[in-house]
CSV table of C-alpha atoms in Angstrom, one decimal:
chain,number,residue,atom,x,y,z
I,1,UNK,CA,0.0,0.0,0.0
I,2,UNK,CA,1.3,3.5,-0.9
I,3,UNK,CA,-1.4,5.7,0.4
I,4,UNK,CA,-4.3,5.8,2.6
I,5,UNK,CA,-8.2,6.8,1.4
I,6,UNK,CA,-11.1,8.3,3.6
I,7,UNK,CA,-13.7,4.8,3.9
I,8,UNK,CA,-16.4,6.5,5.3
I,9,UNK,CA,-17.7,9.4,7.7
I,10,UNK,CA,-20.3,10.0,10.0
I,11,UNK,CA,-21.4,13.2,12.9
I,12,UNK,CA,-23.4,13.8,15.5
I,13,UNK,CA,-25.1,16.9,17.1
I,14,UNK,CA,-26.8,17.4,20.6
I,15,UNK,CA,-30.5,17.3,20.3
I,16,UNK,CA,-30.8,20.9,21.7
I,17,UNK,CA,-31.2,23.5,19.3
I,18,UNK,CA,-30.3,27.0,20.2
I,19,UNK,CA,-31.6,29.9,17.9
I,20,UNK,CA,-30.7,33.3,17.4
I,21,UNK,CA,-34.0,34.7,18.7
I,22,UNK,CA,-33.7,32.4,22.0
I,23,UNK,CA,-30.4,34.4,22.0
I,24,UNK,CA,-31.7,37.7,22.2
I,25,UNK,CA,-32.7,36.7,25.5
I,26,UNK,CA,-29.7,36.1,27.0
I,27,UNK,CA,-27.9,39.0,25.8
I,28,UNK,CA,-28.3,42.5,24.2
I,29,UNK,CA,-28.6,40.7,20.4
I,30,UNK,CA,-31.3,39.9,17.8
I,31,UNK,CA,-31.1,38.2,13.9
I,32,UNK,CA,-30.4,40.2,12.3
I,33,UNK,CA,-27.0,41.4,14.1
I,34,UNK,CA,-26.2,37.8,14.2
I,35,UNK,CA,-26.6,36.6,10.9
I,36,UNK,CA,-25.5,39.7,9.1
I,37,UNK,CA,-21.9,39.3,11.1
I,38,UNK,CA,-21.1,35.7,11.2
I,39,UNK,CA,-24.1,34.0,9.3
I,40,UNK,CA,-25.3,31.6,12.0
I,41,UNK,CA,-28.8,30.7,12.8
I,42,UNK,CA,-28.7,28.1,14.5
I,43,UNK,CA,-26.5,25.9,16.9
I,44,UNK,CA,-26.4,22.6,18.8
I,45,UNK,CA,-25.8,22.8,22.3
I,46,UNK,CA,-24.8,19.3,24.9
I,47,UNK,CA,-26.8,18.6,27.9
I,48,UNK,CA,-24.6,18.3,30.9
I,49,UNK,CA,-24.1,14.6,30.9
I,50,UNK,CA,-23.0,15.1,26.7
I,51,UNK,CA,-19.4,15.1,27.1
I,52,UNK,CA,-16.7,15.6,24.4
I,53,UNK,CA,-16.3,11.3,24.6
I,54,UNK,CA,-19.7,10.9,24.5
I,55,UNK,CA,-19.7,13.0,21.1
I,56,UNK,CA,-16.6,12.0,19.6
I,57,UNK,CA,-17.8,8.1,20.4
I,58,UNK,CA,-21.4,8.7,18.7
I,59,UNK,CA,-20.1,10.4,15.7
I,60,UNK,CA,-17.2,7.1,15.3
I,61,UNK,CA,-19.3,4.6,15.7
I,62,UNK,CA,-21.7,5.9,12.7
I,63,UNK,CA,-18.3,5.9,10.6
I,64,UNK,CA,-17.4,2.7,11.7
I,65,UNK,CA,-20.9,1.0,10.8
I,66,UNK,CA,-20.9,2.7,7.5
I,67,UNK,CA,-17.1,1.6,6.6
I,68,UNK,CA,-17.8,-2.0,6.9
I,69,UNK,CA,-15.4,-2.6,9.0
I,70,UNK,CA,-15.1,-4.1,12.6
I,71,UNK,CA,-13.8,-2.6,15.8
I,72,UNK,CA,-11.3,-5.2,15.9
I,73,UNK,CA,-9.7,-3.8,13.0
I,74,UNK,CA,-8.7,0.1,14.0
I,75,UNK,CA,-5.3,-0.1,15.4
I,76,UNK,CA,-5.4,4.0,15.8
I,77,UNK,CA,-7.4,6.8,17.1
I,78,UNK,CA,-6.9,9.8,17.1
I,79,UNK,CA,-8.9,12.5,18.6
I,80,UNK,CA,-9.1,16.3,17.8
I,81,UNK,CA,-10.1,18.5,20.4
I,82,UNK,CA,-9.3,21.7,22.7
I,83,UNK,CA,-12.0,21.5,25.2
I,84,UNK,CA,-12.0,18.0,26.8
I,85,UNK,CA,-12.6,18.5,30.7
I,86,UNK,CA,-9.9,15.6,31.8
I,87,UNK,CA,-6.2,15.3,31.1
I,88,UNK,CA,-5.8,11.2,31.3
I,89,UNK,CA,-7.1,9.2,30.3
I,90,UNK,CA,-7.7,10.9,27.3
I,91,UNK,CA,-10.6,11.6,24.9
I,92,UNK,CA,-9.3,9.1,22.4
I,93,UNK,CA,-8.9,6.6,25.2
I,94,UNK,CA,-12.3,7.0,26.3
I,95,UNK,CA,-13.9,6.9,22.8
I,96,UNK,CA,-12.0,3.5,22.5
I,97,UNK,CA,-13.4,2.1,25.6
I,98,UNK,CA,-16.7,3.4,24.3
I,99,UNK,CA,-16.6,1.9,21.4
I,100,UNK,CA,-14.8,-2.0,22.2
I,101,UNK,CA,-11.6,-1.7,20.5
I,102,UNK,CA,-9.5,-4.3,20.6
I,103,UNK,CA,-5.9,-2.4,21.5
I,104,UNK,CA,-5.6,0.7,19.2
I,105,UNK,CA,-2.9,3.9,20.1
I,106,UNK,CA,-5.3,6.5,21.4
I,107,UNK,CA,-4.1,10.1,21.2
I,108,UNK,CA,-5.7,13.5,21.1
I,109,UNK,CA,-4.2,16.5,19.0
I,110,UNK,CA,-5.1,20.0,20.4
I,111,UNK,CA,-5.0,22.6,17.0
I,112,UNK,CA,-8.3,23.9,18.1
I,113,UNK,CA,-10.0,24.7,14.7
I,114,UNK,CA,-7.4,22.8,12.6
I,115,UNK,CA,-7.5,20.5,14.7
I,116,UNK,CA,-9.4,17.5,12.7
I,117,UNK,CA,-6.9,18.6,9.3
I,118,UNK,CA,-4.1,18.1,11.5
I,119,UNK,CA,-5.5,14.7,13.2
I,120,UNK,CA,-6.3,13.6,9.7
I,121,UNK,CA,-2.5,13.9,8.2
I,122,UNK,CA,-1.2,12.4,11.2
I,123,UNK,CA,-3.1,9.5,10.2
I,124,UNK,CA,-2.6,9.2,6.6
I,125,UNK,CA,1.2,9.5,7.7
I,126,UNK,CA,0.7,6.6,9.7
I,127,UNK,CA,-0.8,4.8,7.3
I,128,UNK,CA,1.8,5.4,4.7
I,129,UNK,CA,4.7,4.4,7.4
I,130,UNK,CA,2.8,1.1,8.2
I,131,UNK,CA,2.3,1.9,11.8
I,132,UNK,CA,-1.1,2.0,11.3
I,133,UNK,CA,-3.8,0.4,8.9
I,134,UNK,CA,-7.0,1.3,10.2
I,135,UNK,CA,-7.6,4.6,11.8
I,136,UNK,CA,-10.4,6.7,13.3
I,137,UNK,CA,-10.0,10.3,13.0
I,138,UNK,CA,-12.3,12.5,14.9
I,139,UNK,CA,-13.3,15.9,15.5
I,140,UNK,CA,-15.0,16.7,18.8
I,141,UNK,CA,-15.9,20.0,20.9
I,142,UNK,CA,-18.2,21.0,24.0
I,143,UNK,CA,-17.3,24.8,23.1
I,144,UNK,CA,-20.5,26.1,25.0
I,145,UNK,CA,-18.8,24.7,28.3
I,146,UNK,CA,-15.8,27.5,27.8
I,147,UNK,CA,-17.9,30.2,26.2
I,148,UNK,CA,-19.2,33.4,28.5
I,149,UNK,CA,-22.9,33.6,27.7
I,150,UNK,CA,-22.8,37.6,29.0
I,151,UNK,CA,-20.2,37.9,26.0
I,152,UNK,CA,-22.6,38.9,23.0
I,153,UNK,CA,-19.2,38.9,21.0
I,154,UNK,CA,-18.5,35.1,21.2
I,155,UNK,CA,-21.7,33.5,22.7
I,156,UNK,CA,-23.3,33.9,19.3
I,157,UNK,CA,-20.7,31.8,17.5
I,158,UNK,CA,-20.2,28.7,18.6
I,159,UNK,CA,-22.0,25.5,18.8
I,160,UNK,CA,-21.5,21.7,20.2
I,161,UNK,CA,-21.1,18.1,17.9
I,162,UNK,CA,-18.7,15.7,16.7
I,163,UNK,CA,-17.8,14.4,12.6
I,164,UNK,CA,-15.1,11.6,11.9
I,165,UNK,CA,-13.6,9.9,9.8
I,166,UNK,CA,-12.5,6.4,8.6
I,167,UNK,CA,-8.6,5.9,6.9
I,168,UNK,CA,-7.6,2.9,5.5
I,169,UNK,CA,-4.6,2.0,3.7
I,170,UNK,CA,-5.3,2.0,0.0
I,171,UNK,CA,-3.2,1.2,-3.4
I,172,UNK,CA,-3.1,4.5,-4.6
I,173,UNK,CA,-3.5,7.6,-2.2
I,174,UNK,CA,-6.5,9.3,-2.0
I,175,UNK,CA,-6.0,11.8,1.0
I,176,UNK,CA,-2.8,14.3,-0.6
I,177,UNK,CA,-0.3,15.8,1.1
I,178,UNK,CA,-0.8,18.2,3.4
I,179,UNK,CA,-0.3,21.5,4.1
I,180,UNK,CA,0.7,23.1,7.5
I,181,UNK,CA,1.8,26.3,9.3
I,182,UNK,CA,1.1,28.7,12.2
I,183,UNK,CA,1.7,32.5,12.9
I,184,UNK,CA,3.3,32.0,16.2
I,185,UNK,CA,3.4,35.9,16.9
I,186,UNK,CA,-0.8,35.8,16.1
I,187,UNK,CA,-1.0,33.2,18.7
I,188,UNK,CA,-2.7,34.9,21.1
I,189,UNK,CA,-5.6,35.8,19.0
I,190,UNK,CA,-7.9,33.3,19.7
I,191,UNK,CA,-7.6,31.9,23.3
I,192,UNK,CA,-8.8,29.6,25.8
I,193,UNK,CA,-7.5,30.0,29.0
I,194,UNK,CA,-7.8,30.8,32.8
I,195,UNK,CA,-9.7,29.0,35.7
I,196,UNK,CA,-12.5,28.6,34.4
I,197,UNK,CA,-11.5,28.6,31.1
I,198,UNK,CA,-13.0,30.5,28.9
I,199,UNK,CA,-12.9,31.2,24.9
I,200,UNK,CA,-11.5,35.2,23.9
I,201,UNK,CA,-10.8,36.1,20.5
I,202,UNK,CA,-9.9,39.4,18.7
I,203,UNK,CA,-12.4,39.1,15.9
I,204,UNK,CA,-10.9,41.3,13.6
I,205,UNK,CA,-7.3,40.4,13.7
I,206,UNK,CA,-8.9,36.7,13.0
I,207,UNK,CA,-11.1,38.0,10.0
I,208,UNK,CA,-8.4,39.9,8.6
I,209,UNK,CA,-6.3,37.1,8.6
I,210,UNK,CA,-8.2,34.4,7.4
I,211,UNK,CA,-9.4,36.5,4.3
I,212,UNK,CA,-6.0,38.1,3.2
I,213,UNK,CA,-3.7,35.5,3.6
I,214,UNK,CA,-5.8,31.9,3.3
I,215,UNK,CA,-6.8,32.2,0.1
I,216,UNK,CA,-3.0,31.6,-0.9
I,217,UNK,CA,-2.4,29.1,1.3
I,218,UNK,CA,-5.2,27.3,-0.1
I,219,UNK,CA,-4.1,26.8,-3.6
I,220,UNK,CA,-0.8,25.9,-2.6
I,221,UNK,CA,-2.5,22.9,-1.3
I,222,UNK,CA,-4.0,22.5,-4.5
I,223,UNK,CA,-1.0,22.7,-6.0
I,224,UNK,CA,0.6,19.9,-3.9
I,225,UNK,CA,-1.7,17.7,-5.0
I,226,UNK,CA,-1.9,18.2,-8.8
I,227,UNK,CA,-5.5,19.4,-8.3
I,228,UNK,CA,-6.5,22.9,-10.1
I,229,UNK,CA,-8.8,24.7,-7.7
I,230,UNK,CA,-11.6,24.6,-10.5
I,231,UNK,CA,-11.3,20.7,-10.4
I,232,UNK,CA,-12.7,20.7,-7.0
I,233,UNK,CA,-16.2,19.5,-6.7
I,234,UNK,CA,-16.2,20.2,-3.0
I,235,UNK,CA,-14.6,22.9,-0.5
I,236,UNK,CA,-15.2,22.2,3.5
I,237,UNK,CA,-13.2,25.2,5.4
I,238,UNK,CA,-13.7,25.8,9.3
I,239,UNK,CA,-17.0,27.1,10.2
I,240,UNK,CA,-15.9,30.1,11.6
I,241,UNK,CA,-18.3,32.3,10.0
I,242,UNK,CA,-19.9,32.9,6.7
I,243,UNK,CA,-18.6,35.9,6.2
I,244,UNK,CA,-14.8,33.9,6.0
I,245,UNK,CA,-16.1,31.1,4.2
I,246,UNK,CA,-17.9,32.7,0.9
I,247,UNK,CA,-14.9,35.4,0.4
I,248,UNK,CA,-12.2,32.5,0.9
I,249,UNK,CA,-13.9,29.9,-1.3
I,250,UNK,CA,-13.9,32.9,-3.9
I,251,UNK,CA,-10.3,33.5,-3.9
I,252,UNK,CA,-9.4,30.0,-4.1
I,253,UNK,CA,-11.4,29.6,-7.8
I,254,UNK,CA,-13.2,26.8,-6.5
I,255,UNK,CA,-15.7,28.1,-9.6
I,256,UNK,CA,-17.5,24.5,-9.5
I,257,UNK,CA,-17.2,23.3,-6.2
I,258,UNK,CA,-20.1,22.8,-3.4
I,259,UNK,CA,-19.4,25.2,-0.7
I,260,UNK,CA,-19.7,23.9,2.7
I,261,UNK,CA,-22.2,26.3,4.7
I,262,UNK,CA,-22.7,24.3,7.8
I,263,UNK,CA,-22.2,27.3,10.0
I,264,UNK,CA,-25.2,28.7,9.3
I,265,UNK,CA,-27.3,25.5,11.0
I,266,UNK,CA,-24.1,24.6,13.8
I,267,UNK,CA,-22.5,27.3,14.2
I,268,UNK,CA,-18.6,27.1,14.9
I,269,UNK,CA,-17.6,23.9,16.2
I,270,UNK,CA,-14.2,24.1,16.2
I,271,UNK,CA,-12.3,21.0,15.5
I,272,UNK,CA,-15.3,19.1,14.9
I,273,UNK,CA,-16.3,21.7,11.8
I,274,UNK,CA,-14.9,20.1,9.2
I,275,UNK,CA,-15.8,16.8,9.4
I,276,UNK,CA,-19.2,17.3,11.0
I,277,UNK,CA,-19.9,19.2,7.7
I,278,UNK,CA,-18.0,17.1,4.9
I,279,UNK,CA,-19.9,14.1,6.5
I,280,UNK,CA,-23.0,15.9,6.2
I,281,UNK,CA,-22.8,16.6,2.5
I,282,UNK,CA,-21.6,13.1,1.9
I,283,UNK,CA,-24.7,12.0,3.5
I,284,UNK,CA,-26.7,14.5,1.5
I,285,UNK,CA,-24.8,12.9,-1.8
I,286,UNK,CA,-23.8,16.6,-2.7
I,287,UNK,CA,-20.4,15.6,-3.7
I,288,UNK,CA,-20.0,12.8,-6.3
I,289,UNK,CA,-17.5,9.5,-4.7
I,290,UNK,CA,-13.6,9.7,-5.9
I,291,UNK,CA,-14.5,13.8,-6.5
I,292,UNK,CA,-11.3,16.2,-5.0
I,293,UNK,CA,-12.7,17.7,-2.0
I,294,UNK,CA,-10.9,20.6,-0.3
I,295,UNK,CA,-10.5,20.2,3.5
I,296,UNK,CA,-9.4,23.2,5.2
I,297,UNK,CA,-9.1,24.0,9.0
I,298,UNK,CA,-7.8,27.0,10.5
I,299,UNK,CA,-8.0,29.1,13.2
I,300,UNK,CA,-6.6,28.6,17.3
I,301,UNK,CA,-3.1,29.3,17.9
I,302,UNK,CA,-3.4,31.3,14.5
I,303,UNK,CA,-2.7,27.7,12.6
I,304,UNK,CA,-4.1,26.0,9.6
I,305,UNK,CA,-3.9,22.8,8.1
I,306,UNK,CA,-5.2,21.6,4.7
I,307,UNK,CA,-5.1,18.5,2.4
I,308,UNK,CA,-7.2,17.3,-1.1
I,309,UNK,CA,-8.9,14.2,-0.5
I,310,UNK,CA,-11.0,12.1,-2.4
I,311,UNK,CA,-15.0,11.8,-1.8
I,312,UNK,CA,-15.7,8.6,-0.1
């Protein structure tokens, strides 16, 4: 084998839903503010008992029934995720109790919102080195637990869920090489921190960022896959806000490509963004199988992460 491939996907989201109108009695906000900064209506938000495990388990075992494969076979697991509760044992750990497997590694990878990109070439690389054959990859976030809901400025963006991802070793490779960075100096734009924690960002330094200099970035992981950006029949960025996505997915020339919009119904989920969405327009059939999909996550510690992969 000289490559790995995406089997199958799968997501979950909290039953609770969370509009922008049940907002507007939390804080000083309506709507129309909302949607006309960010483009969120709706999100999903955990009960109590919902932890990040809980989620991340849910949406892998949905992957794992759809890949055909048993949990006897996944030898890896890898969890993406910035606001589990508990240091050890760790989310990945837990999802593997969860879910029966036999003796997998279990390791979670904190990138925040690239967090799932990253999780996903850590994978593929381990499939490539033979270390690993069958992996899950998963994206999974309780942000409402670190939010302030007196902050109008963040408590309208973000939302709760879980998407991941089946890789299996394959002939030819059908996940492409990725492309990482970080602005170490930017670090500090989007935080989590203190006791409690809780989530800060500065908005505009974030927006600025992601719309200037992405786009770029972007191509050159088309580029590193032999892909032109107008081949693409899908592009999934972070859900960070509409008004990132649309200008970003215009700069690329992703002229005939579906445009992931999940933001609008989830909000931002953070490392669970990406593959909470791509699974959801795989389950919707939007995207023809073996199509080049742009993946895309970026945000926390001002870092991004991006591959071309093929439609599962």
């Amino acid at each position: 084998m000289t490559g790995s491939r995406i089997l199958a996907l799968g997501h979950y989201q909290p039953a609770k839903v969370l509009t922008n109108d049940d907002l507007a009695e939390l804080v000083d906000t309506d709507d129309a503010w909302i949607t006309s900064r960010v483009g969120i209506r709706t999100r999903h938000i955990a009960a109590p008992d919902e932890t990040v495990d809980a989620m991340a388990a849910a949406a892998a075992a949905k992957a794992l029934a759809a890949s055909g494969l048993a949990a006897a076979d996944i030898d890896l697991v890898l969890v993406a995720t910035c606001t589990a509760t508990d240091r050890s044992p760790n989310t990945a750990a837990r999802v593997a109790a969860r879910l029966g497997l036999a003796a997998p590694a279990a390791m979670d990878v904190n990138v925040v919102c690239a967090g799932f990109t990253h999780a996903l070439a850590t994978a593929d690389h381990a499939v490539r080195a033979g270390s690993a054959r069958n992996a899950l990859v998963i994206g999974a976030e309780k942000f409402t637990d670190v939010v302030d809901w007196t902050d109008r400025s963040t408590c309208v963006l973000v939302g709760d869920g879980a998407g991941a991802a089946v890789v299996t070793a394959a002939a030819e490779p059908e996940i492409g090489p990725v492309l990482w960075g970080s602005v170490p100096e930017m670090g500090d734009a989007v935080r989590i921190e203190g006791e409690p924690a809780r989530f800060s960002q500065e908005g505009q330094a974030v927006y600025r960022w992601a719309t200037t200099q992405l786009p770029a970035v972007a191509r050159q992981v088309c580029e590193r896959s032999g892909v032109r950006p107008e081949e693409l029949a899908g592009v999934v960025l972070h859900q960070a806000n509409l008004r990132i996505i649309e200008p970003v997915a215009e700069r690329i020339g992703a002229v005939n490509a579906v445009i992931a919009r999940d933001v609008v119904e989830s909000g931002n989920t953070s490392a669970a963004s990406v593959p909470l969405a791509f699974s959801k327009l795989v389950e919707r059939r939007e995207i023809p199988s073996g199509a080049p999909v742009l993946l895309f996550g970026f945000g926390g510690n001002l870092s991004y992460a991006g591959q071309i992969v093929r439609c599962p």
